[in-house]
PDB file of C-alpha atoms in Angstrom:
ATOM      1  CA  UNK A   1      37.438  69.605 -96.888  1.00 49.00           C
ATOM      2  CA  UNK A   2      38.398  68.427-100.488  1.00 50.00           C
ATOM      3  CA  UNK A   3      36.539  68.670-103.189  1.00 49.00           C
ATOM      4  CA  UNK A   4      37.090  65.777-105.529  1.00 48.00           C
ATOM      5  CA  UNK A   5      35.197  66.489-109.652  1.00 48.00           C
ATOM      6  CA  UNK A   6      33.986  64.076-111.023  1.00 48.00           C
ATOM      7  CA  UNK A   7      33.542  63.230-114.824  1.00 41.00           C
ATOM      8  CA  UNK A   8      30.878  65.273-116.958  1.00 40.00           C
ATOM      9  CA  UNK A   9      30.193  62.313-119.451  1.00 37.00           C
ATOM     10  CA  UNK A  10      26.716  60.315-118.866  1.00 37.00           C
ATOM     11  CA  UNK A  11      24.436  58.765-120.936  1.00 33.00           C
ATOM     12  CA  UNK A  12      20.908  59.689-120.265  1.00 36.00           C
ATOM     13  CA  UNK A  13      18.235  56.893-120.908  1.00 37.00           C
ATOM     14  CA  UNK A  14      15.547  58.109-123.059  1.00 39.00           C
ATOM     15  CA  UNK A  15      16.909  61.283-123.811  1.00 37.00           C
ATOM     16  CA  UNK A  16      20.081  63.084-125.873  1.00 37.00           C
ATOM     17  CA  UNK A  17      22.329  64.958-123.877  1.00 41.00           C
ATOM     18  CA  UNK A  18      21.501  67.699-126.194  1.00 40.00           C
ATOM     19  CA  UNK A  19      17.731  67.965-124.823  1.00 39.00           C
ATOM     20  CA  UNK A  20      19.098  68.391-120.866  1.00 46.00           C
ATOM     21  CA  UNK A  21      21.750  70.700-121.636  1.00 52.00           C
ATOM     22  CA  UNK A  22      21.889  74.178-120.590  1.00 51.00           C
ATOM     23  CA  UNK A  23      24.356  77.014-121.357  1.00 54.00           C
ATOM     24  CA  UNK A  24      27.317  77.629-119.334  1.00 49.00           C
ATOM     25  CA  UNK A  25      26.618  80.762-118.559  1.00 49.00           C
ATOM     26  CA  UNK A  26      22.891  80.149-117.024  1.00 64.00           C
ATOM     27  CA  UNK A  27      23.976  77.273-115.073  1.00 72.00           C
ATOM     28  CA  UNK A  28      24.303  77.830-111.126  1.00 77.00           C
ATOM     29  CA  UNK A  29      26.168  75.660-108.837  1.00 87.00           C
ATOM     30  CA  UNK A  30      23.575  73.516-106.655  1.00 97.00           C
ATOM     31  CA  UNK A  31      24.851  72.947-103.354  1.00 98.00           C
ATOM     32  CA  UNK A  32      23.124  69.124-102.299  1.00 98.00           C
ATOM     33  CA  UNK A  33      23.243  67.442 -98.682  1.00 98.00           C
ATOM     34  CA  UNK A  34      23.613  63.861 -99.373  1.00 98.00           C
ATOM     35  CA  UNK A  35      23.071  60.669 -96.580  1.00 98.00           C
ATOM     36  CA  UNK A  36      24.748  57.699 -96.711  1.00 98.00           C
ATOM     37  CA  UNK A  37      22.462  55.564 -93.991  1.00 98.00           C
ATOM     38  CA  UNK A  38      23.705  52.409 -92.426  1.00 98.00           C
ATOM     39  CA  UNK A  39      22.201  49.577 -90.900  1.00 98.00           C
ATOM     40  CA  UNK A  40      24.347  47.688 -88.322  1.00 98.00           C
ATOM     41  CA  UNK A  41      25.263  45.156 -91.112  1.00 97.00           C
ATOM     42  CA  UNK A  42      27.108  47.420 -92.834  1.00 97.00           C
ATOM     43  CA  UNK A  43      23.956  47.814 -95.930  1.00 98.00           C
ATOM     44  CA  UNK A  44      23.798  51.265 -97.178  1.00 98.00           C
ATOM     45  CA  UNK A  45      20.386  52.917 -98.192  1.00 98.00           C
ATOM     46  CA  UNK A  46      19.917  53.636-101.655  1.00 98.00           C
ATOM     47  CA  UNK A  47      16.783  54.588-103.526  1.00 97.00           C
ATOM     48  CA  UNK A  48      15.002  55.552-107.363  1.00 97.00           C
ATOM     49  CA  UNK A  49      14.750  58.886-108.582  1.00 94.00           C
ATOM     50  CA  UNK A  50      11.318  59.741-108.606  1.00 91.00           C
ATOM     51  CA  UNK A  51       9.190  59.999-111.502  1.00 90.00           C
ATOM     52  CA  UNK A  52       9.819  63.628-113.293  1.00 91.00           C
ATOM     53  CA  UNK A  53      12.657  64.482-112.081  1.00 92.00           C
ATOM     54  CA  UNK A  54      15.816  64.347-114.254  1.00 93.00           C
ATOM     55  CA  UNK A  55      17.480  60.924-114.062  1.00 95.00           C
ATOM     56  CA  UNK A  56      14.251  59.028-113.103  1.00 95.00           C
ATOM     57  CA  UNK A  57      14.392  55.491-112.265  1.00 96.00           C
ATOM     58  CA  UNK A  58      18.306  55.732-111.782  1.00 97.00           C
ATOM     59  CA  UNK A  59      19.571  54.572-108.152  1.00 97.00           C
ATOM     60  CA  UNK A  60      21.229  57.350-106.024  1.00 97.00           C
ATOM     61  CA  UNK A  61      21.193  57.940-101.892  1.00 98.00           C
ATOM     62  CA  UNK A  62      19.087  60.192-100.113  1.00 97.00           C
ATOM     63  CA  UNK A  63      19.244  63.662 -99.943  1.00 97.00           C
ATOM     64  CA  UNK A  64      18.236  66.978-101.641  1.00 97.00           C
ATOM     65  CA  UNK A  65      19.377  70.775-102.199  1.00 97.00           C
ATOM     66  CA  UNK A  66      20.756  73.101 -99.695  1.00 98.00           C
ATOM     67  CA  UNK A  67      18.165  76.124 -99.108  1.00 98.00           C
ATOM     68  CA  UNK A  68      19.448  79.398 -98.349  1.00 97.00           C
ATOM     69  CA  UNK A  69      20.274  79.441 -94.558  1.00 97.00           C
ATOM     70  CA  UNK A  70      20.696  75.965 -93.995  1.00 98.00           C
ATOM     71  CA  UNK A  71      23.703  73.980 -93.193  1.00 98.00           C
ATOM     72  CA  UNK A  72      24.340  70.724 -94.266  1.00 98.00           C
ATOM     73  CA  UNK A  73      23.285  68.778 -91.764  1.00 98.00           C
ATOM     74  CA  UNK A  74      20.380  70.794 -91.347  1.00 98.00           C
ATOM     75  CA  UNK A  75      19.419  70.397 -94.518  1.00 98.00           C
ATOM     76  CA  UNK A  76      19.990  66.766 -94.877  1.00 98.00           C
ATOM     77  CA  UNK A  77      17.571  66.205 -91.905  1.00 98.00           C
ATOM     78  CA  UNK A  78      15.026  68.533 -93.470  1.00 98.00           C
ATOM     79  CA  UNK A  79      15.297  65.935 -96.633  1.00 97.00           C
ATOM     80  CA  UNK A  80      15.061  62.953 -95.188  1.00 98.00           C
ATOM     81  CA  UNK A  81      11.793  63.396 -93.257  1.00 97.00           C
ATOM     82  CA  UNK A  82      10.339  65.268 -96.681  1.00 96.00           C
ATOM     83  CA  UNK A  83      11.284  62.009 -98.595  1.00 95.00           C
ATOM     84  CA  UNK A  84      11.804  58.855 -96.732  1.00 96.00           C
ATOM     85  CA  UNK A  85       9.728  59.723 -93.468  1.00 97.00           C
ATOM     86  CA  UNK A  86      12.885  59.461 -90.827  1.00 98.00           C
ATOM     87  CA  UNK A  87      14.497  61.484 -88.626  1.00 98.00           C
ATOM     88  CA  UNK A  88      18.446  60.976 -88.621  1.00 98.00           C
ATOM     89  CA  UNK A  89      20.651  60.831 -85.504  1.00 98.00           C
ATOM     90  CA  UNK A  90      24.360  62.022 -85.872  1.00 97.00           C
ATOM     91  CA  UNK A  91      25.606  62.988 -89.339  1.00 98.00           C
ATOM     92  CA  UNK A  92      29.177  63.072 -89.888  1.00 98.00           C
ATOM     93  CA  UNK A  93      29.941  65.144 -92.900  1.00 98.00           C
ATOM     94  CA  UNK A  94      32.456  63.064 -94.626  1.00 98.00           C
ATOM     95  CA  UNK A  95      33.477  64.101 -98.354  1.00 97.00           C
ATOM     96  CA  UNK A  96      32.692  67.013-101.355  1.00 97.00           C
ATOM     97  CA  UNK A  97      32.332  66.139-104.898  1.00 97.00           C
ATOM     98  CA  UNK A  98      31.418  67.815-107.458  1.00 95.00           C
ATOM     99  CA  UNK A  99      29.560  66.781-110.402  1.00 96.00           C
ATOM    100  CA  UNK A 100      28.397  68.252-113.967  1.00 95.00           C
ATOM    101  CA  UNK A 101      25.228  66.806-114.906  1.00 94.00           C
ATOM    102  CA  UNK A 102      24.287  67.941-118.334  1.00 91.00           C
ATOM    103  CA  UNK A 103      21.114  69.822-116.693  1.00 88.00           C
ATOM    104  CA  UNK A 104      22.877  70.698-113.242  1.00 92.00           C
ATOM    105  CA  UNK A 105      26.794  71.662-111.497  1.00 96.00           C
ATOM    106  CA  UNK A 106      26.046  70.027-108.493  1.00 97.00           C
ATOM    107  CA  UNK A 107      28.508  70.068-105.267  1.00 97.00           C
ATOM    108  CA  UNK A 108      27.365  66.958-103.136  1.00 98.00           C
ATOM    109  CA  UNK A 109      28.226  67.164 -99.026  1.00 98.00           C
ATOM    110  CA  UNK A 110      28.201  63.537 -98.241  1.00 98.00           C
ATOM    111  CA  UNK A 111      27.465  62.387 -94.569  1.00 98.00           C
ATOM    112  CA  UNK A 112      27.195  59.158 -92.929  1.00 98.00           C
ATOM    113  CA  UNK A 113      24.474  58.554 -90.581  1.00 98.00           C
ATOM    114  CA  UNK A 114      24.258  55.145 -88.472  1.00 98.00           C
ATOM    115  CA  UNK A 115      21.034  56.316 -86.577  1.00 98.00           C
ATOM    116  CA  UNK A 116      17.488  57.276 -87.354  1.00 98.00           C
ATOM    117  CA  UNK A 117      13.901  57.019 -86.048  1.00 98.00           C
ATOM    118  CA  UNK A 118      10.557  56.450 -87.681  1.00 97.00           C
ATOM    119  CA  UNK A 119       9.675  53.617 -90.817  1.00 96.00           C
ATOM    120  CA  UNK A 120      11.045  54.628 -93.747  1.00 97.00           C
ATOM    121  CA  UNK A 121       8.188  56.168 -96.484  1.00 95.00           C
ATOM    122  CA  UNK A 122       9.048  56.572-100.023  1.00 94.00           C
ATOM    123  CA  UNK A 123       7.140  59.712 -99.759  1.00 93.00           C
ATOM    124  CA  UNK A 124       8.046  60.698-103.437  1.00 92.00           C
ATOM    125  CA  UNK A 125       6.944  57.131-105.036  1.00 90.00           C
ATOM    126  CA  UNK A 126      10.304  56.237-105.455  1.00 94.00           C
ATOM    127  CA  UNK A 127      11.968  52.790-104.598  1.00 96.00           C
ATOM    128  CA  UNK A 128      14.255  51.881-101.317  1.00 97.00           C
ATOM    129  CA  UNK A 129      16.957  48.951-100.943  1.00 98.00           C
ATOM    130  CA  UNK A 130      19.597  48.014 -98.795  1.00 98.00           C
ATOM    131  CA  UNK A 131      22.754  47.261-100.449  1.00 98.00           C
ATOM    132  CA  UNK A 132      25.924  45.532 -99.460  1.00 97.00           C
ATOM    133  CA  UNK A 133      29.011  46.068-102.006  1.00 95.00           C
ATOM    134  CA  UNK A 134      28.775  45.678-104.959  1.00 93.00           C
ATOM    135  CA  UNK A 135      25.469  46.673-105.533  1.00 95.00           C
ATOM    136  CA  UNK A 136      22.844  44.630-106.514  1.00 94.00           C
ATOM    137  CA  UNK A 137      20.850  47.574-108.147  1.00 95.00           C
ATOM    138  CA  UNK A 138      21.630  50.149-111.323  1.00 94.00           C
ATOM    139  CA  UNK A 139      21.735  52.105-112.854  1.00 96.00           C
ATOM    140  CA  UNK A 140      23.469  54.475-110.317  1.00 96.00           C
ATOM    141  CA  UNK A 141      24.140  58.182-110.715  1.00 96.00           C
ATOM    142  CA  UNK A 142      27.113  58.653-112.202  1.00 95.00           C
ATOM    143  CA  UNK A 143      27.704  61.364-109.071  1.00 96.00           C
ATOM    144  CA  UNK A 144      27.793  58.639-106.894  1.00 96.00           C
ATOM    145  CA  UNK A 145      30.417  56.565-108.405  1.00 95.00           C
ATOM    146  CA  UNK A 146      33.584  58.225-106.669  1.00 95.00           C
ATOM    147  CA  UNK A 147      31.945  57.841-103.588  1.00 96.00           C
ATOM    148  CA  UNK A 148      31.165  53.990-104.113  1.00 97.00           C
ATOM    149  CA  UNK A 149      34.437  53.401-105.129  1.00 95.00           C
ATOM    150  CA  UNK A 150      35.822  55.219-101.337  1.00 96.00           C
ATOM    151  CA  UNK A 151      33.318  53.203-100.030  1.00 97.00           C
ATOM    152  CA  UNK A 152      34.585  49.834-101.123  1.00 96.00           C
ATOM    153  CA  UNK A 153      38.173  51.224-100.720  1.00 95.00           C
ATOM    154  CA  UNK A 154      37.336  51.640 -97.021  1.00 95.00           C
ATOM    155  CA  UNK A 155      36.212  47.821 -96.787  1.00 95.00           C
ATOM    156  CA  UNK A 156      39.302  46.014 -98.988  1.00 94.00           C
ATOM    157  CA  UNK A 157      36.412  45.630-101.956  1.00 94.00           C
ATOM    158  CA  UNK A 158      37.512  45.733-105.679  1.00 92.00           C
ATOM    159  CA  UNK A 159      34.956  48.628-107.559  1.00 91.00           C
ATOM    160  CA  UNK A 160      33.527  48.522-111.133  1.00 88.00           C
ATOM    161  CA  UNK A 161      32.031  51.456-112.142  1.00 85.00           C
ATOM    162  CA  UNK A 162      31.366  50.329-115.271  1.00 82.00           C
ATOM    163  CA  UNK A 163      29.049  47.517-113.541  1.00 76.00           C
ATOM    164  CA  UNK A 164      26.583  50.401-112.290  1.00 77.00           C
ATOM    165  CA  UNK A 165      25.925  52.551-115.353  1.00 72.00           C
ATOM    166  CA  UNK A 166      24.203  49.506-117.240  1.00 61.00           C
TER     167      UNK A 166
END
């Protein structure tokens, strides 16, 4: 699989970069399983950070860190019940990026899922919607862009990035 970077530059409401940054050389790489849902309509799944967590209030898809042990999918399935309340059908791991957040190197394994069970609970207090290209919602995090940008690639849609860091 390809891993495609993406760019290290993001303005952080509320906050300087210099206040999330860490040095280089205490910085691990944070391997994260990351679920595109779809509903039959074609609306992806996208929800708030919680409150606390770094980027709070910024829109992003579902998913959370790989734990020693676990595969992807394994772990993705793990995260979803832990923060929306659903258990996923099929996941078809699709793309890598990578990201450099000022407070984290992330390397996101993004999977598309077109099947779950259960009602979705925002079981961390954060916020859900469904969302058709272009997005109706923002900001998005900036690790997310490349992949909303294959996204509306894949359906013939024109992609502004610049629309979603507002």
């Amino acid at each position: 699989m390809d891993v495609w970077p993406t760019s290290s530059h993001v303005i952080l409401r509320g906050a300087t970069v210099a206040e999330f940054l860490v040095p280089a050389a205490e910085r691990s790489h944070t391997e994260v399983a990351v679920g595109i849902l779809f509903r039959p309509d074609g609306a992806m799944l996208l929800s708030t950070r919680p409150p606390g967590k770094a980027y709070a209030g910024y829109w992003e898809f579902p998913g959370g860190k790989i734990e020693s042990g676990e595969t992807v999918e394994q772990a993705l399935r793990r995260e979803l019940v832990e923060e929306l309340g659903v258990t996923i059908g099929a996941v078809c791991e699709w793309r890598v990026t990578e990201h450099d957040y000022p407070h984290a190197l992330v390397r996101l394994h993004w999977c598309k899922v077109h099947a779950w069970t259960g009602d979705f609970e925002m079981r961390e207090g954060q916020t859900m919607a469904w969302q058709q290209l272009p997005l109706d919602v923002g900001p998005v995090l900036p690790g997310a862009l490349p992949v909303l940008a294959w996204l509306a690639e894949e359906r013939g849609l024109p992609f502004d990035p610049s629309l979603l860091l507002i």
